[in-house]
Short mmCIF file of C-alpha atoms in Angstrom, two decimals:
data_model
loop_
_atom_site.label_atom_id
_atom_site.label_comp_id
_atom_site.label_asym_id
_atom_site.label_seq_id
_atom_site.Cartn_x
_atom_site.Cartn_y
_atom_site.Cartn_z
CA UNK A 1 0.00 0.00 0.00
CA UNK A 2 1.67 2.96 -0.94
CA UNK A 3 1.31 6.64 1.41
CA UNK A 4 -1.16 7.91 -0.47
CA UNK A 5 -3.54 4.79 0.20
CA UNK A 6 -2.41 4.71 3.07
CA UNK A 7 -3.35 8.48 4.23
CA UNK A 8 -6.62 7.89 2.62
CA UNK A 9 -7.66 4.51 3.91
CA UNK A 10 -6.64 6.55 7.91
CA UNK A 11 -8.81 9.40 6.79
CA UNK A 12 -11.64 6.98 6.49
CA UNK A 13 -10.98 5.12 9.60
CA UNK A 14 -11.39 8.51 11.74
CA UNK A 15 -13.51 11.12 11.06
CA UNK A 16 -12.53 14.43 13.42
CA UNK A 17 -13.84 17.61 13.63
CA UNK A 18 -10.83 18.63 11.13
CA UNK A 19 -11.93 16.40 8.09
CA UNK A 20 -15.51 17.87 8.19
CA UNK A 21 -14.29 20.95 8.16
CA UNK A 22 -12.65 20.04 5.06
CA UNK A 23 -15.74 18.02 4.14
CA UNK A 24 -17.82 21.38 4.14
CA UNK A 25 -14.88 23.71 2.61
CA UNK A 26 -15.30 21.09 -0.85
CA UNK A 27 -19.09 21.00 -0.29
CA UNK A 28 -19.19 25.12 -0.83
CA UNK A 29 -16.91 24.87 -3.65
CA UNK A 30 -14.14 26.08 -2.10
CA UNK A 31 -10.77 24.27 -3.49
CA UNK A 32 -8.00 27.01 -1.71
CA UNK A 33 -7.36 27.74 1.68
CA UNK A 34 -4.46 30.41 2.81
CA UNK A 35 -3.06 29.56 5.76
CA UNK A 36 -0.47 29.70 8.66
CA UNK A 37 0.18 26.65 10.85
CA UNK A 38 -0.07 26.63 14.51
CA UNK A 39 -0.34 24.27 17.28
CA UNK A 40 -4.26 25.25 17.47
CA UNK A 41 -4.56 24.17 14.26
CA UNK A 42 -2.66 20.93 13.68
CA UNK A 43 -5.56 19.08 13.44
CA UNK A 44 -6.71 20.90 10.25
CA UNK A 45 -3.54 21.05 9.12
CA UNK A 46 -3.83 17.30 9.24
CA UNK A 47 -7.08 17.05 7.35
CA UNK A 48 -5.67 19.16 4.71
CA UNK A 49 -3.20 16.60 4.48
CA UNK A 50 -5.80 14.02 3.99
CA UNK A 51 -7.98 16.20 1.50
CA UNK A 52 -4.60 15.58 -0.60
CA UNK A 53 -5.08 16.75 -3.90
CA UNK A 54 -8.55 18.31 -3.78
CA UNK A 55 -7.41 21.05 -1.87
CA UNK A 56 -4.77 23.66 -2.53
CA UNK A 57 -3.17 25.03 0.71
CA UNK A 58 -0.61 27.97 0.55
CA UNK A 59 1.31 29.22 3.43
CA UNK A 60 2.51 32.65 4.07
CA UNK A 61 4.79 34.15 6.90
CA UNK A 62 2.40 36.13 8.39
CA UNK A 63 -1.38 35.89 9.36
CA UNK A 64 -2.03 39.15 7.50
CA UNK A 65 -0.47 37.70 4.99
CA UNK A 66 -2.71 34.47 4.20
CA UNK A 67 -5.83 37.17 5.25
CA UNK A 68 -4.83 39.53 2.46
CA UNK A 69 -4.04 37.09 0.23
CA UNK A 70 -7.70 35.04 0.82
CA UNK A 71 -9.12 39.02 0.21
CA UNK A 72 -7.11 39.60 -3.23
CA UNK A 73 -8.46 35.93 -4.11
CA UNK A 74 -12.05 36.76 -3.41
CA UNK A 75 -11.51 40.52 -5.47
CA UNK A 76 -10.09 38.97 -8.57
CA UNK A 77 -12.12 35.81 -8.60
CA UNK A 78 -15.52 36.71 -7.04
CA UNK A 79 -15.28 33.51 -5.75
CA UNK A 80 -14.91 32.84 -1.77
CA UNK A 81 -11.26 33.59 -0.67
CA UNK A 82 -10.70 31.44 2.61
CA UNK A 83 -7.98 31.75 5.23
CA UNK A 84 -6.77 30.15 8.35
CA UNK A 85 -5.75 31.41 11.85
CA UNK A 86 -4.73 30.56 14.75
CA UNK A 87 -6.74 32.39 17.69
CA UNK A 88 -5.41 35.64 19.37
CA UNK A 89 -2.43 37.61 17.63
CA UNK A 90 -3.11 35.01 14.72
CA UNK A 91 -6.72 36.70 14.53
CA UNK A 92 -5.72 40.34 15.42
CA UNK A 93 -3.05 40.36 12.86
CA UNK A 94 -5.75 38.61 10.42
CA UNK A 95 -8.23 41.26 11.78
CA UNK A 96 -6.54 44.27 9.08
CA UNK A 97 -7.39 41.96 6.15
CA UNK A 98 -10.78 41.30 7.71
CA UNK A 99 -11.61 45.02 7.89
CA UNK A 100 -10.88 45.60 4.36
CA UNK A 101 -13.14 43.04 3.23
CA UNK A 102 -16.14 43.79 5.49
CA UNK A 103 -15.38 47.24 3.87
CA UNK A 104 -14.94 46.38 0.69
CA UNK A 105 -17.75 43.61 1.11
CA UNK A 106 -16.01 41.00 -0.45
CA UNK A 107 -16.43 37.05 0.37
CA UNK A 108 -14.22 36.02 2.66
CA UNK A 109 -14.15 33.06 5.39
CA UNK A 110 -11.67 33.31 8.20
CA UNK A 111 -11.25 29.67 9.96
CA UNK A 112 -10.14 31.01 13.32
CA UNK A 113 -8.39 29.28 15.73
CA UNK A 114 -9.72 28.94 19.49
CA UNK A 115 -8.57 27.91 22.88
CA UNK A 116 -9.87 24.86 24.14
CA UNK A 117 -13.90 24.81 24.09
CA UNK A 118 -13.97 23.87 27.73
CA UNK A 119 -12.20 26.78 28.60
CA UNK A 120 -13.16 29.63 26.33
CA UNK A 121 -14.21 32.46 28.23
CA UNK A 122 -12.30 31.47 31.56
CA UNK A 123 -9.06 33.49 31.46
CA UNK A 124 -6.37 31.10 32.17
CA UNK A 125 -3.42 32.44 30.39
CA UNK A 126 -3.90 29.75 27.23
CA UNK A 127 -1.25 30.09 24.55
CA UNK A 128 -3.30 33.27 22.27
CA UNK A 129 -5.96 33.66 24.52
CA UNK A 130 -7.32 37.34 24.46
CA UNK A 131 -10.78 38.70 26.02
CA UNK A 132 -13.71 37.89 23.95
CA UNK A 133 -12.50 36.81 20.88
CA UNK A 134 -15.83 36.29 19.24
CA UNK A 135 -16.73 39.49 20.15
CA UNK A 136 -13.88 41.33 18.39
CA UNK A 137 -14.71 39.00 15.10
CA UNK A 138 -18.72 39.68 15.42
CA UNK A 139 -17.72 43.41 14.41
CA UNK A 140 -15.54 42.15 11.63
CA UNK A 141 -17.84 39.65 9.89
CA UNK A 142 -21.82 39.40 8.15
CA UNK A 143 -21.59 35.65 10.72
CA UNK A 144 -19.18 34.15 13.08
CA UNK A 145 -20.17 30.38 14.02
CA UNK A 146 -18.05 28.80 16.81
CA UNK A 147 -18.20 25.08 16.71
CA UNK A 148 -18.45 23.62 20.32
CA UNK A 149 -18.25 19.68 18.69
CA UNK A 150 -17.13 18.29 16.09
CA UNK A 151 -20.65 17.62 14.86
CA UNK A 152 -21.08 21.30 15.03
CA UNK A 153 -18.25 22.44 12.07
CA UNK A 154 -19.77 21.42 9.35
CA UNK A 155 -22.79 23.07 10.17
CA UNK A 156 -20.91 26.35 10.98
CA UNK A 157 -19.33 26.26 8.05
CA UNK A 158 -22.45 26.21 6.06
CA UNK A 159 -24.14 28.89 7.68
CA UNK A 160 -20.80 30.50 6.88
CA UNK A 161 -21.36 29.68 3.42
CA UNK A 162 -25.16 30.90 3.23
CA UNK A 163 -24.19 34.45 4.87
CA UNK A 164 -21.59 34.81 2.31
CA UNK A 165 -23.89 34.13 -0.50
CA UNK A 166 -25.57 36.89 0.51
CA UNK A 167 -22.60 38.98 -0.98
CA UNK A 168 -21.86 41.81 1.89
CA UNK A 169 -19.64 40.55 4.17
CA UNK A 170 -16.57 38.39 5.20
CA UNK A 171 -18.00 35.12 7.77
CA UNK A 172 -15.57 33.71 10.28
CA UNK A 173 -15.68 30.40 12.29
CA UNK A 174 -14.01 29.85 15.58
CA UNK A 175 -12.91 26.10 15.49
CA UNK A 176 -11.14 24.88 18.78
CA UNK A 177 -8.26 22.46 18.85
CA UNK A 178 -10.30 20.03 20.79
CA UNK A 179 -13.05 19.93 18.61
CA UNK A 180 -11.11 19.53 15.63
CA UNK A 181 -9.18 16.81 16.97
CA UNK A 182 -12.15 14.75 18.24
CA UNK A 183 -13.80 11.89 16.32
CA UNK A 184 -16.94 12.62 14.89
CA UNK A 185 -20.35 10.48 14.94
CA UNK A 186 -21.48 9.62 11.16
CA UNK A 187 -23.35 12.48 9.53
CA UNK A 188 -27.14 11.47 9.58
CA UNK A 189 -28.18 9.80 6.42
CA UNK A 190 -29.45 12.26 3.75
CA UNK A 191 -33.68 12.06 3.74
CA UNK A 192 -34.67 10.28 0.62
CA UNK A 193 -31.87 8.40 0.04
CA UNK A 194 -31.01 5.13 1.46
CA UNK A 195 -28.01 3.94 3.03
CA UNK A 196 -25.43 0.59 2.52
CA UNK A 197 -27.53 -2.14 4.52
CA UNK A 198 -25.84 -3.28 7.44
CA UNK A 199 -24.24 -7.27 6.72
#
């Protein structure tokens, strides 16, 4: 079995929080993600890895960097220009890009880091915790979703998705290492449609 079966066939075995979120990137079209790695995020970053080919990741230096970069993508495409974070100075130096396209009303989704979802909101000192992060992004963005479960970033992203359809402002989710990392129950079968019967 060669790596690339191999990465694959593991993808399969475990569905986390992280490979729905990649799930629902490809399920609003989007095929490009700018982003900047970070511990809060190494379970994306691992999904990514598992998306292979069907999803084009470029890195940058700097968080502004993959923000601007998602915002010139959205301005010369018209198509959704996505980025990803990690929370706290990752978001605040994202935040200058995010300004410019709430002004210039331009579709863009910021996938935002978070701190632990059992301890959001309870200053501990986490690495890039700041006061109210959702807060500061609520001002920035037409919707910001925070996924508390795994189960719960796909949807986010898809409300994500419909607000930016609406064609006024950027959307952010807040996606916490925890919930990115965990397994995820099956999605539900689709209504209509029947499922593989069980052997």
């Amino acid at each position: 079995m060669d790596m690339t079966t191999t990465a694959a066939a593991t993808a399969l075995e475990r569905k986390t929080g992280g490979n729905r979120a990649v799930e629902a990137l490809r399920a609003q079209g989007i095929d490009t993600v700018f982003a900047l790695p970070g511990v809060q995020l190494d379970p994306l970053f691992n999904a990514f890895h598992d998306a292979g080919d069907g999803l084009r990741v470029i890195e940058s230096r700097h968080e502004q960097g993959v923000a601007y970069m998602a915002f010139g993508y959205a301005e010369a495409t018209g198509r959704t220009g996505t980025f990803a974070v990690v929370p706290g100075p990752g978001m605040l130096n994202a935040a200058a890009a995010l300004s410019t396209a709430f002004a210039c009303r331009s579709p863009v989704l910021g996938l935002v880091g978070q701190v632990r979802s059992d301890r959001i909101g309870q200053p501990r000192g986490e690495l890039h915790e700041i006061p109210d992060q959702s807060g500061i992004l609520a001002r920035l963005s037409r919707s910001n979703g925070l996924a508390t479960a795994p189960d719960e970033v796909a949807p986010a992203i898809a409300a994500a998705g419909r607000a930016l359809a609406k064609g006024d402002r950027p959307a952010v989710v807040e996606l916490p290492p925890d919930v990115l990392a965990a397994s995820c129950p099956e999605a539900p079968p689709v209504p209509g449609r029947s499922g593989p019967k069980a052997p």
